Coordinates of C-alpha atoms in Angstrom, one line a residue:
M1 CA -4.9 -31.7 2.7
A2 CA -5.3 -29.2 -0.2
V3 CA -3.0 -25.8 0.4
I4 CA -4.7 -22.7 1.9
P5 CA -2.5 -20.2 -0.5
L6 CA -3.7 -17.2 2.8
L7 CA -2.4 -19.7 5.3
T8 CA 1.0 -20.0 3.4
P9 CA 3.8 -17.8 5.1
H10 CA 5.3 -15.1 2.4
K11 CA 8.4 -12.2 3.1
I12 CA 7.2 -8.7 3.1
G13 CA 10.2 -6.6 2.6
K14 CA 12.4 -7.3 5.7
F15 CA 9.4 -8.1 7.4
D16 CA 8.2 -12.5 7.7
L17 CA 5.1 -13.3 8.0
S18 CA 2.7 -16.5 8.9
H19 CA 0.3 -16.2 6.6
R20 CA -1.4 -13.5 3.8
M21 CA -4.9 -12.5 5.4
V22 CA -4.4 -8.6 7.2
L23 CA -6.2 -6.7 9.4
A24 CA -8.2 -3.8 7.3
P25 CA -8.0 0.2 8.5
L26 CA -11.5 0.4 10.2
T27 CA -12.3 3.4 10.8
R28 CA -13.9 3.1 14.6
Q29 CA -14.8 6.8 15.9
R30 CA -13.1 6.2 19.7
S31 CA -10.2 8.1 19.5
Y32 CA -11.9 10.7 21.8
G33 CA -10.5 14.4 21.5
N34 CA -8.0 12.3 18.9
V35 CA -5.7 10.6 21.7
P36 CA -6.3 7.0 20.8
Q37 CA -7.2 5.2 24.4
P38 CA -6.1 2.8 26.3
H39 CA -8.6 -0.1 25.5
A40 CA -7.2 0.0 21.2
I41 CA -4.6 -2.2 23.5
I42 CA -7.3 -4.9 23.7
Y43 CA -9.0 -3.9 20.3
Y44 CA -5.6 -4.2 17.9
S45 CA -3.8 -7.3 20.9
Q46 CA -7.0 -9.3 20.0
R47 CA -6.5 -8.4 16.5
A48 CA -3.1 -9.3 16.2
T49 CA -1.4 -12.9 15.6
N50 CA 2.3 -14.3 15.6
G51 CA 3.8 -12.9 12.1
G52 CA 0.6 -11.3 10.5
L53 CA 0.1 -7.6 9.2
L54 CA -2.7 -5.3 11.1
I55 CA -2.7 -2.0 9.3
T56 CA -4.3 1.3 11.6
E57 CA -7.9 2.9 11.7
A58 CA -7.0 6.3 9.6
T59 CA -5.2 8.8 11.3
G60 CA -5.1 12.1 10.3
V61 CA -1.9 13.9 9.6
S62 CA -2.8 16.8 11.2
D63 CA -5.4 19.4 12.7
T64 CA -6.6 20.5 9.5
A65 CA -7.5 16.4 8.1
Q66 CA -10.3 15.7 10.9
G67 CA -14.2 15.0 9.4
Y68 CA -15.2 12.0 11.8
M69 CA -15.8 12.0 15.3
D70 CA -13.1 10.9 17.7
T71 CA -10.8 9.8 14.9
P72 CA -6.5 9.1 15.9
G73 CA -4.2 11.5 14.8
I74 CA -0.9 11.1 15.6
W75 CA 0.3 15.0 14.8
T76 CA 0.9 15.4 18.1
K77 CA 3.4 14.4 21.1
E78 CA 0.2 13.1 23.1
H79 CA -0.8 11.6 20.1
V80 CA 2.4 9.8 19.4
E81 CA 2.7 8.8 23.3
A82 CA -0.6 7.0 23.3
W83 CA 0.1 4.9 20.4
K84 CA 3.1 3.1 22.0
P85 CA 1.3 1.3 24.2
I86 CA -0.9 -0.3 21.5
V87 CA 2.0 -0.8 19.1
K88 CA 3.7 -2.6 22.0
A89 CA 1.1 -5.4 22.4
V90 CA 0.5 -5.7 18.5
H91 CA 4.0 -6.7 19.0
D92 CA 4.4 -8.6 22.2
K93 CA 1.8 -10.9 20.1
G94 CA 4.5 -11.2 17.5
A95 CA 2.6 -9.1 14.8
V96 CA 3.6 -6.3 11.9
F97 CA 2.0 -2.8 12.6
F98 CA 1.4 0.0 10.2
C99 CA -0.2 3.3 10.5
Q100 CA -2.3 4.3 7.6
L101 CA -1.3 8.4 7.4
W102 CA -4.5 10.3 6.1
H103 CA -6.2 13.8 5.3
V104 CA -10.2 14.2 4.5
G105 CA -10.4 16.9 2.0
R106 CA -13.5 18.1 1.6
V107 CA -15.1 15.4 3.1
S108 CA -15.3 17.6 6.7
N109 CA -17.2 20.9 7.7
T110 CA -16.1 23.7 9.6
S111 CA -17.1 22.4 12.9
F112 CA -13.4 19.9 13.0
Q113 CA -11.1 22.4 11.3
P114 CA -9.0 24.9 13.1
N115 CA -11.0 27.8 14.2
G116 CA -13.4 27.1 12.1
Q117 CA -11.7 27.4 8.7
D118 CA -13.1 26.1 5.6
P119 CA -11.8 22.3 4.7
I120 CA -9.3 21.9 2.2
S121 CA -9.5 20.2 -1.1
P122 CA -8.2 20.2 -4.5
S123 CA -11.1 22.7 -6.2
N124 CA -13.8 24.5 -4.1
K125 CA -16.6 22.2 -5.4
P126 CA -18.3 21.1 -2.9
L127 CA -19.4 17.8 -1.1
T128 CA -23.6 17.1 -0.9
S129 CA -25.1 15.4 2.4
Q130 CA -24.9 12.2 3.4
L131 CA -26.3 9.8 4.9
L132 CA -25.5 8.1 7.2
V133 CA -26.5 4.6 8.4
S134 CA -27.4 6.2 11.8
G135 CA -30.1 8.1 10.0
E136 CA -28.3 11.1 11.0
E137 CA -27.7 13.5 7.9
A138 CA -24.0 14.2 7.3
K139 CA -23.4 18.2 6.2
F140 CA -20.1 19.2 4.8
S141 CA -19.4 22.9 3.8
P142 CA -17.8 24.4 0.8
P143 CA -13.9 23.4 0.5
H144 CA -11.5 26.2 0.5
R145 CA -9.7 25.6 -2.8
L146 CA -5.6 25.0 -2.4
G147 CA -3.3 27.6 -3.7
I148 CA -0.3 26.3 -5.0
E149 CA 1.8 28.2 -2.4
E150 CA -0.2 25.6 0.6
I151 CA 0.1 22.5 -0.7
P152 CA 4.1 22.0 0.4
R153 CA 2.5 22.4 4.2
I154 CA -0.1 19.5 3.3
V155 CA 2.9 17.4 1.8
N156 CA 5.1 17.8 4.9
D157 CA 2.2 17.1 7.3
F158 CA 2.2 13.4 5.5
R159 CA 6.0 13.5 6.2
I160 CA 6.0 14.6 10.3
A161 CA 2.6 12.0 10.3
A162 CA 5.3 9.5 9.2
R163 CA 8.0 10.2 11.2
N164 CA 6.0 10.1 14.4
A165 CA 4.4 7.0 13.7
M166 CA 8.3 5.6 13.4
E167 CA 8.5 7.9 17.4
A168 CA 5.7 5.7 18.2
G169 CA 6.9 2.6 17.6
F170 CA 5.0 1.6 14.1
D171 CA 7.0 -0.9 11.2
G172 CA 6.1 1.0 8.8
V173 CA 2.9 3.7 7.4
E174 CA 0.1 3.4 4.8
I175 CA -0.6 6.3 2.5
H176 CA -4.8 6.8 2.5
G177 CA -4.9 7.4 -1.0
A178 CA -9.0 6.0 -1.6
H179 CA -12.1 6.7 -1.0
G180 CA -13.0 10.4 -1.7
Y181 CA -10.5 11.4 0.8
L182 CA -7.7 14.1 -0.1
I183 CA -5.5 12.8 -1.9
E184 CA -8.4 11.1 -4.6
Q185 CA -9.9 13.9 -5.1
F186 CA -6.5 15.8 -6.1
M187 CA -6.5 11.9 -8.2
K188 CA -9.1 12.0 -9.6
D189 CA -11.6 14.4 -12.2
S190 CA -14.6 14.6 -11.2
V191 CA -12.9 16.9 -7.7
N192 CA -10.2 18.1 -8.9
D193 CA -10.9 20.5 -12.2
R194 CA -7.3 23.0 -11.6
T195 CA -5.7 24.1 -14.7
D196 CA -2.2 24.9 -12.9
E197 CA 1.0 21.7 -12.7
Y198 CA -1.9 20.2 -10.1
G199 CA -4.8 19.5 -12.4
G200 CA -5.3 17.9 -15.9
S201 CA -3.7 15.0 -17.3
I202 CA -3.4 12.8 -15.2
E203 CA 0.8 12.6 -14.3
N204 CA -0.4 16.4 -13.5
R205 CA -4.1 15.0 -10.9
C206 CA -1.6 12.6 -9.4
R207 CA 1.4 15.0 -8.4
F208 CA 0.5 15.5 -4.9
A209 CA 0.0 11.7 -4.4
R210 CA 3.5 11.7 -5.9
E211 CA 4.7 14.5 -3.9
V212 CA 3.3 12.5 -1.2
V213 CA 4.9 9.5 -1.1
E214 CA 8.5 10.4 -1.5
A215 CA 7.6 13.1 1.6
M216 CA 7.6 9.6 3.3
I217 CA 9.8 8.2 1.3
D218 CA 12.6 10.1 2.3
E219 CA 11.4 10.4 5.7
V220 CA 11.4 6.9 6.6
G221 CA 12.7 4.2 3.5
H222 CA 10.7 2.9 0.9
E223 CA 10.1 -0.4 2.6
R224 CA 8.5 1.3 5.8
V225 CA 5.5 2.7 2.4
G226 CA 2.9 1.5 1.5
M227 CA -0.3 2.6 -0.3
R228 CA -4.1 1.8 -0.2
L229 CA -6.3 3.1 -3.4
S230 CA -9.8 2.8 -4.8
P231 CA -9.3 4.0 -8.8
F232 CA -12.8 2.1 -9.5
S233 CA -15.0 3.5 -6.5
N234 CA -17.1 6.3 -6.4
L235 CA -17.3 6.9 -2.8
M236 CA -18.0 11.0 -1.7
E237 CA -18.9 11.8 -5.1
C238 CA -15.2 11.3 -6.3
Y239 CA -14.9 9.4 -9.4
D240 CA -12.7 9.7 -12.8
S241 CA -14.0 9.6 -16.4
N242 CA -11.2 6.8 -17.0
P243 CA -10.5 4.4 -13.8
N244 CA -8.7 2.1 -16.0
D245 CA -5.9 4.7 -16.4
L246 CA -5.9 6.7 -13.4
G247 CA -4.9 2.9 -11.7
M248 CA -2.2 1.7 -14.5
Y249 CA -0.7 4.9 -14.2
M250 CA -0.2 4.9 -10.4
A251 CA 0.3 1.0 -10.1
R252 CA 3.8 1.3 -12.7
T253 CA 4.6 5.0 -10.8
L254 CA 4.7 2.8 -7.3
S255 CA 6.2 0.1 -8.8
K256 CA 9.0 2.5 -9.6
Y257 CA 9.0 3.7 -6.1
N258 CA 9.8 -0.4 -4.9
L259 CA 7.4 0.9 -2.3
M260 CA 6.8 -2.2 -0.4
H261 CA 3.1 -2.6 -1.0
L262 CA 0.3 -1.5 -2.7
H263 CA -3.6 -2.1 -1.5
V264 CA -6.3 -1.5 -4.0
V265 CA -10.2 -2.1 -3.2
E266 CA -11.6 -4.3 -5.8
P267 CA -13.8 -2.8 -8.4
R268 CA -16.8 -4.3 -7.4
M269 CA -16.9 -2.2 -4.1
V270 CA -18.0 0.9 -5.6
V271 CA -20.6 1.6 -3.1
V272 CA -20.3 0.8 0.7
E273 CA -23.3 -1.4 0.8
G274 CA -22.6 -4.9 -1.2
R275 CA -20.9 -5.6 -5.2
M276 CA -22.2 -4.4 -8.1
N277 CA -21.4 -5.5 -11.9
T278 CA -18.1 -3.9 -13.6
Q279 CA -15.9 -4.8 -16.3
H280 CA -12.9 -3.7 -14.8
N281 CA -10.6 -5.5 -12.3
L282 CA -7.4 -5.6 -10.6
R283 CA -5.5 -7.8 -12.6
P284 CA -3.8 -5.0 -15.0
M285 CA -3.0 -3.2 -11.9
R286 CA -1.5 -6.4 -10.0
E287 CA 0.8 -6.9 -13.3
A288 CA 2.2 -3.3 -13.8
F289 CA 3.2 -3.4 -10.1
G290 CA 6.3 -5.1 -8.9
G291 CA 5.7 -5.8 -5.1
I292 CA 3.6 -7.0 -2.6
F293 CA -0.2 -6.7 -3.7
I294 CA -3.3 -6.3 -1.3
A295 CA -6.6 -7.0 -2.4
A296 CA -9.5 -5.7 -0.2
G297 CA -12.8 -5.3 -1.0
G298 CA -16.3 -7.9 0.2
Y299 CA -13.4 -10.7 1.7
N300 CA -15.3 -13.8 3.9
R301 CA -13.4 -16.5 5.0
R302 CA -15.3 -18.6 2.7
K303 CA -14.8 -15.8 -1.1
G304 CA -11.4 -14.9 0.2
T305 CA -9.5 -18.7 0.5
R306 CA -11.8 -19.5 -2.8
W307 CA -10.3 -15.9 -4.4
S308 CA -6.5 -16.7 -3.4
R309 CA -6.8 -20.4 -4.8
K310 CA -8.0 -19.2 -8.0
V311 CA -5.8 -16.2 -8.6
T312 CA -2.9 -17.6 -7.4
R313 CA -3.2 -20.8 -10.4
T314 CA -2.8 -17.2 -12.7
W315 CA -0.8 -14.0 -11.3
L316 CA 0.5 -13.6 -7.1
L317 CA -2.0 -11.8 -5.3
W318 CA -0.3 -11.4 -2.1
A319 CA -3.0 -11.1 0.8
I320 CA -6.5 -10.5 1.0
V321 CA -7.8 -7.6 3.9
F322 CA -10.4 -8.8 6.5
G323 CA -12.3 -6.2 8.4

């Protein structure tokens, strides 16, 4: 019988995993008041397997990080205590559990923000209204352009969230640097029009991302930190004029930090609704990153199995996320 690469064991950092299928971070919007609910114990434990890796739904790092109804947070003691039984249930199944840490940036409006303040972003470029699957229109408030003196506070929010994740019992954290949210707003030149040390060159636009990574590593250790990127995406009107260079810069940079994993969304996922033709692929980023590489985007059982057999003959693809 032919070996299915996705079903083979592998060691990821300090964790011995029995297979290479990862639960994707899936926003559920059932954490009422930003507090994870008891029913999440069932949801996550049902998806846990002995030696499997799960990544939580995107979880807000602060009260300014919110842009959707009822998404979970991890910035208060109440949040931490609510996560603990959920994490325990996953661990009882023998699985490894990472918390994805998230700030939406400008993908918000004043109704989600403390004291009705404006959402934050590297620039004051507004996001146009979006049509939701439900048919409703999502409206976004013009963002407040972060001053240089305000940025360290946001970095510290990520640091504290990582500390809280460890207190809740998570095995590690994944930084959400994809899909048009705050970190990607800094990285991509369609949104970031700054002329200071956080704008202009790729190195400058990625400065905020590097500072968040460094804060996380300092707080919990490089072996407990991963990052998700989508350099080829245009979600939330966030795109880059040179996504290949952006992706390669981040892959090389994160490799130097010796992160536990790099989780990248396939170039074909330029829109949520389906695949699109593109000249880009993940191989250069895979080769530039020296650690564990995880691919995401439109995989099902058949596609995931076929692709894993194809790529592992020529370059190491460690895992594929499903959700």
